[in-house]
Amino acid sequence: MDRYDPKTIEPRWQKVWADEHTWEVSNEPGDERPKAYVLEMLPYPSGEPHIGHLKVYSVGDAIAHHRRRTGHRVLHPMGYDAFGLPAENHAIRTGQHPRESTEASIAEFRKQFREWGISIDWSREFGTHEPSYYRWTQWIFLRLLEKGLAYRKEAAVKWCPKDATVLANEQVIDGRCERCGTEVEVRQLTQWFFAITEYADALLDDLATIDWPSHVVTMQRNWIGRSEGAEVVFRCEELGTDYPVFTTRPDTLFGATFFVMAPEHPDVLRMNDSPEVRDYVNHALTSQAEDRGAENREKTGVPLGRTVTNPVNGEEIPVFVADYVLMEYGTGAIMAVPAHDERDHAFAVKFGLPIREVIGGGEDVQAQASTADGPMVNSGQFDGIGNREAFGQIVDWLQSEGKGEATVNYRLRDWLVSRQRYWGCPIPIIYCDICGAVPVPEDQLPVELPDVQDYAPKGKSPLAAAEDWVATTCPSCGGAGRRETDTMDTFVDSSWYFLRYCDASNETAPWDRDVLDAWMPVDQYIGGVEHAILHLMYARFFTKALADLDLVGVREPFARLFTQGMVTRDGAKMSKSKGNVVSPGAIVGEHGADTARCYILYVGHPAEGGDWSDDGIEGIHRFLARLWRAAAEAPAGDADNPAGEPTAVLRKAHWAIDKVSRDLGERFATHTSIAAVIELVNEIYKGRDEMSAMPEGVSQLRFAIATAGSLLFPFAPHLGAEVYELMTGRRVWEEPWPVADPALLESDSFELIVQIGGKLRDRIRAPAGASKDELEQLAMGSEKIKAQLEGKEIVKVVVVPGKLVNVVAR
RNA sequence: GCGGGCGUGGCGGAACUGGUCUACGCGCCGGCUUUAGGAGCCGGUGGCCGAAAGGCCUUGGGGGUUCGAGUCCCUCCGCCCGCACCA
């Protein structure tokens, strides 16, 4: 009883919250409080939680508690993104079923979350690998299929040879597999896709309707990569074929002096299949991303000995194959305008091709491509018109001639969702020789994942080995059928989990529409920036598609997003190879959950990376111990009615209420919130003897201690609850968030800064609430000021009430 | 290269609409307490000069706006993050 001991305090409160189901919220109508859906990104359960988990759930929990205590009905659930490669790779090494290792890990996560005292509604918990969940993942897949948003096609796709599976474009970083870093290959395969590109404009436009960090918005905007321009048809008379190109600069059409095709373009060899061309194409196809993508790389290419016709002036221009043109973007062929495009300029210089300026007033285009605006030149009927206007006029003219039209191009590709892996959600499709790809009927869902002996990928899904499972009957004709053996990308699982939480135990539907609409959207989403494109784009796409299917009532899933920074240790990134990993389990075991949670929120603004140092955590522990001791040793009294003249500690308590409310409610500044409570506790310590000596001081002291516990509760829930109960006998989470008394925020006097010409000359006490005139008189009455102003002419006097008086003199 | 962010003590970092720069913590120094402690408590701590009072300087460098700039503007330097031959 004489020492702060988290080992006894923390389990006691955890038991109260578990026994009373304190954090569960009902879906039944009748609760009139406004709703707040606070959600942290669900963890991927692998091994034990790491320090990043401690951080994200500490931040989210603080927000959830704050919302509850400001009168909201808070949904704060938890689940596990359980399918995925690491568990499967572990299975390949050890033979242990991925379900076993995953569920062991889930059990560990759950245990630690409870030990951390995170306020989760456990009644809504699930893992995405449970048939009762993925049944609905499959159900949604079939809805998308019906709507034409899921489809199967043969395409050149990215293949990771190490993981032996295809990858989505978003999972390829600099030509390498996002997971294992292996360079990806391109393969021609028939795969399942989701038509996310149909939502490209909506995904772009609706960014304006959500409150997200600007860098995430920018990343999504870049990824979607919308460009407005025109498709223009160049005809090759010799082959009798039209070649459309996409350009964002139709105003430069008259400056096109050659034409370039990507090496992958299917017509390259039709144009010219000489050994030289074949060599170039083969070389370009085999040399992969790393050198092809290299910046400012020397341009290479081969002339194809053919020409195409420029539709605006009938000019015949030569055709080249060159690897600076990408097959994936636009049409895989371009019109080259060396005067106004840097890349084309470099190519023209190297191959001695003409450079014709078509927009005047720019730089010397023979030396350098100009991108400046100006009047059109060398452009026939368009000469003299400003290029911006000419843009539209040329498009109109092309359209009327049937040689082109205005189009929009996107960088975004459809989402490839097939994976040739075991540990994922089976795709609910049956192939039949007669009926083709047939959806599994709804009443046969879920298509459960069968057990297999060997998880190792062999270029086809390990599921193919489960022959009893694969062989089935066609739901359409009753003949022999074979199940799809690919599984879905795990990002599909996490693209709708936030919807399932709303109605997690519904067995007849993924959710009830009324229940869903009552909770959605997520009001505050919290997670790492690493998902800025992948998860956050896919989840937005799902929400929009489901809205169009009339299954959800919102078009954006996450109204407000907060991205937290990475935790480093002593300035370095934590990694197993460096051996500098801090395990939350160890820290919590040593210092207690409250200390660990407060420290991680205290080391810096949560949006930025915090630096963990083992020395620093002692300071927080000391502070918590001081607060506990203050409560344990406080003289008896009444904490609710602080009577008498306000003492310094009472003012400090109100100041802390004001500060923490603002920081936690609006600025997410948990570190300065905790600093404010530390200051309050220091104030309590400083004056506790004299205050306890006077009767009204006791109640003010106890009020201040209770306030500290109350304000600390979102960050250190166990100690906050303990201290508050010691002072008031009540449960802090059932109490409203305290409101600062404005009258006590300011003291009755303050230190007035008196400056002459912006330089500090004197400090004097001034009464709070004094008028500008009174402050000015007071300042001018100061002996020091009088002395220094002697013989000078006062030009003007600036008065900032509550702060300073500045005299400008000459 | 393009877009965005940042630069404050020995360290992590505060500073709301321009108004006492360095809150809070770590570290360090001094003291108290303890059988002892790497435990606890109290005090001090931006730099330079000074016994002190006090003075001068200080938010990456330079310039500007202002009575007043960490904060706003220009410029240079440095770091971080995204995008990167996207036509």
JSON list of N, CA, C and O in Angstrom, two decimals, chain A residues 702-721:
[
{"chain": "A", "resi": 702, "resn": "ARG", "atom": "N", "xyz": [-7.91, 17.43, -3.37]},
{"chain": "A", "resi": 702, "resn": "ARG", "atom": "CA", "xyz": [-8.53, 16.17, -3.81]},
{"chain": "A", "resi": 702, "resn": "ARG", "atom": "C", "xyz": [-9.20, 16.34, -5.17]},
{"chain": "A", "resi": 702, "resn": "ARG", "atom": "O", "xyz": [-9.17, 15.43, -6.00]},
{"chain": "A", "resi": 703, "resn": "PHE", "atom": "N", "xyz": [-9.76, 17.50, -5.39]},
{"chain": "A", "resi": 703, "resn": "PHE", "atom": "CA", "xyz": [-10.35, 17.77, -6.71]},
{"chain": "A", "resi": 703, "resn": "PHE", "atom": "C", "xyz": [-9.27, 17.70, -7.78]},
{"chain": "A", "resi": 703, "resn": "PHE", "atom": "O", "xyz": [-9.46, 17.10, -8.85]},
{"chain": "A", "resi": 704, "resn": "ALA", "atom": "N", "xyz": [-8.11, 18.28, -7.49]},
{"chain": "A", "resi": 704, "resn": "ALA", "atom": "CA", "xyz": [-7.02, 18.29, -8.47]},
{"chain": "A", "resi": 704, "resn": "ALA", "atom": "C", "xyz": [-6.52, 16.88, -8.74]},
{"chain": "A", "resi": 704, "resn": "ALA", "atom": "O", "xyz": [-6.25, 16.51, -9.89]},
{"chain": "A", "resi": 705, "resn": "ILE", "atom": "N", "xyz": [-6.44, 16.07, -7.70]},
{"chain": "A", "resi": 705, "resn": "ILE", "atom": "CA", "xyz": [-5.98, 14.69, -7.89]},
{"chain": "A", "resi": 705, "resn": "ILE", "atom": "C", "xyz": [-7.00, 13.90, -8.71]},
{"chain": "A", "resi": 705, "resn": "ILE", "atom": "O", "xyz": [-6.65, 13.17, -9.64]},
{"chain": "A", "resi": 706, "resn": "ALA", "atom": "N", "xyz": [-8.26, 14.07, -8.38]},
{"chain": "A", "resi": 706, "resn": "ALA", "atom": "CA", "xyz": [-9.31, 13.38, -9.14]},
{"chain": "A", "resi": 706, "resn": "ALA", "atom": "C", "xyz": [-9.28, 13.83, -10.60]},
{"chain": "A", "resi": 706, "resn": "ALA", "atom": "O", "xyz": [-9.43, 13.02, -11.52]},
{"chain": "A", "resi": 707, "resn": "THR", "atom": "N", "xyz": [-9.06, 15.12, -10.80]},
{"chain": "A", "resi": 707, "resn": "THR", "atom": "CA", "xyz": [-8.99, 15.64, -12.17]},
{"chain": "A", "resi": 707, "resn": "THR", "atom": "C", "xyz": [-7.83, 15.01, -12.92]},
{"chain": "A", "resi": 707, "resn": "THR", "atom": "O", "xyz": [-7.97, 14.62, -14.08]},
{"chain": "A", "resi": 708, "resn": "ALA", "atom": "N", "xyz": [-6.69, 14.90, -12.26]},
{"chain": "A", "resi": 708, "resn": "ALA", "atom": "CA", "xyz": [-5.53, 14.29, -12.91]},
{"chain": "A", "resi": 708, "resn": "ALA", "atom": "C", "xyz": [-5.85, 12.86, -13.31]},
{"chain": "A", "resi": 708, "resn": "ALA", "atom": "O", "xyz": [-5.54, 12.43, -14.42]},
{"chain": "A", "resi": 709, "resn": "GLY", "atom": "N", "xyz": [-6.53, 12.12, -12.42]},
{"chain": "A", "resi": 709, "resn": "GLY", "atom": "CA", "xyz": [-6.90, 10.75, -12.75]},
{"chain": "A", "resi": 709, "resn": "GLY", "atom": "C", "xyz": [-7.87, 10.70, -13.91]},
{"chain": "A", "resi": 709, "resn": "GLY", "atom": "O", "xyz": [-7.76, 9.88, -14.82]},
{"chain": "A", "resi": 710, "resn": "SER", "atom": "N", "xyz": [-8.80, 11.62, -13.88]},
{"chain": "A", "resi": 710, "resn": "SER", "atom": "CA", "xyz": [-9.82, 11.67, -14.93]},
{"chain": "A", "resi": 710, "resn": "SER", "atom": "C", "xyz": [-9.21, 12.00, -16.30]},
{"chain": "A", "resi": 710, "resn": "SER", "atom": "O", "xyz": [-9.55, 11.37, -17.30]},
{"chain": "A", "resi": 711, "resn": "LEU", "atom": "N", "xyz": [-8.31, 12.96, -16.31]},
{"chain": "A", "resi": 711, "resn": "LEU", "atom": "CA", "xyz": [-7.69, 13.36, -17.58]},
{"chain": "A", "resi": 711, "resn": "LEU", "atom": "C", "xyz": [-6.72, 12.29, -18.08]},
{"chain": "A", "resi": 711, "resn": "LEU", "atom": "O", "xyz": [-6.48, 12.16, -19.27]},
{"chain": "A", "resi": 712, "resn": "LEU", "atom": "N", "xyz": [-6.17, 11.55, -17.13]},
{"chain": "A", "resi": 712, "resn": "LEU", "atom": "CA", "xyz": [-5.19, 10.54, -17.50]},
{"chain": "A", "resi": 712, "resn": "LEU", "atom": "C", "xyz": [-5.85, 9.27, -17.99]},
{"chain": "A", "resi": 712, "resn": "LEU", "atom": "O", "xyz": [-5.23, 8.45, -18.68]},
{"chain": "A", "resi": 713, "resn": "PHE", "atom": "N", "xyz": [-7.11, 9.09, -17.62]},
{"chain": "A", "resi": 713, "resn": "PHE", "atom": "CA", "xyz": [-7.80, 7.84, -17.92]},
{"chain": "A", "resi": 713, "resn": "PHE", "atom": "C", "xyz": [-7.69, 7.38, -19.38]},
{"chain": "A", "resi": 713, "resn": "PHE", "atom": "O", "xyz": [-7.42, 6.21, -19.64]},
{"chain": "A", "resi": 714, "resn": "PRO", "atom": "N", "xyz": [-7.84, 8.26, -20.37]},
{"chain": "A", "resi": 714, "resn": "PRO", "atom": "CA", "xyz": [-7.73, 7.78, -21.76]},
{"chain": "A", "resi": 714, "resn": "PRO", "atom": "C", "xyz": [-6.34, 7.22, -22.10]},
{"chain": "A", "resi": 714, "resn": "PRO", "atom": "O", "xyz": [-6.21, 6.46, -23.05]},
{"chain": "A", "resi": 715, "resn": "PHE", "atom": "N", "xyz": [-5.32, 7.64, -21.35]},
{"chain": "A", "resi": 715, "resn": "PHE", "atom": "CA", "xyz": [-3.96, 7.20, -21.67]},
{"chain": "A", "resi": 715, "resn": "PHE", "atom": "C", "xyz": [-3.50, 6.08, -20.74]},
{"chain": "A", "resi": 715, "resn": "PHE", "atom": "O", "xyz": [-2.75, 5.20, -21.14]},
{"chain": "A", "resi": 716, "resn": "ALA", "atom": "N", "xyz": [-3.89, 6.19, -19.50]},
{"chain": "A", "resi": 716, "resn": "ALA", "atom": "CA", "xyz": [-3.49, 5.20, -18.48]},
{"chain": "A", "resi": 716, "resn": "ALA", "atom": "C", "xyz": [-4.76, 4.78, -17.75]},
{"chain": "A", "resi": 716, "resn": "ALA", "atom": "O", "xyz": [-5.03, 5.24, -16.65]},
{"chain": "A", "resi": 717, "resn": "PRO", "atom": "N", "xyz": [-5.57, 3.93, -18.39]},
{"chain": "A", "resi": 717, "resn": "PRO", "atom": "CA", "xyz": [-6.91, 3.69, -17.87]},
{"chain": "A", "resi": 717, "resn": "PRO", "atom": "C", "xyz": [-6.94, 3.07, -16.47]},
{"chain": "A", "resi": 717, "resn": "PRO", "atom": "O", "xyz": [-7.80, 3.42, -15.67]},
{"chain": "A", "resi": 718, "resn": "HIS", "atom": "N", "xyz": [-5.98, 2.17, -16.21]},
{"chain": "A", "resi": 718, "resn": "HIS", "atom": "CA", "xyz": [-6.05, 1.50, -14.90]},
{"chain": "A", "resi": 718, "resn": "HIS", "atom": "C", "xyz": [-5.79, 2.49, -13.77]},
{"chain": "A", "resi": 718, "resn": "HIS", "atom": "O", "xyz": [-6.57, 2.59, -12.83]},
{"chain": "A", "resi": 719, "resn": "LEU", "atom": "N", "xyz": [-4.71, 3.23, -13.89]},
{"chain": "A", "resi": 719, "resn": "LEU", "atom": "CA", "xyz": [-4.37, 4.17, -12.83]},
{"chain": "A", "resi": 719, "resn": "LEU", "atom": "C", "xyz": [-5.39, 5.30, -12.77]},
{"chain": "A", "resi": 719, "resn": "LEU", "atom": "O", "xyz": [-5.77, 5.76, -11.69]},
{"chain": "A", "resi": 720, "resn": "GLY", "atom": "N", "xyz": [-5.83, 5.75, -13.95]},
{"chain": "A", "resi": 720, "resn": "GLY", "atom": "CA", "xyz": [-6.84, 6.81, -13.97]},
{"chain": "A", "resi": 720, "resn": "GLY", "atom": "C", "xyz": [-8.08, 6.39, -13.20]},
{"chain": "A", "resi": 720, "resn": "GLY", "atom": "O", "xyz": [-8.61, 7.16, -12.38]},
{"chain": "A", "resi": 721, "resn": "ALA", "atom": "N", "xyz": [-8.54, 5.16, -13.43]},
{"chain": "A", "resi": 721, "resn": "ALA", "atom": "CA", "xyz": [-9.74, 4.66, -12.76]},
{"chain": "A", "resi": 721, "resn": "ALA", "atom": "C", "xyz": [-9.48, 4.51, -11.27]},
{"chain": "A", "resi": 721, "resn": "ALA", "atom": "O", "xyz": [-10.32, 4.86, -10.43]}
]
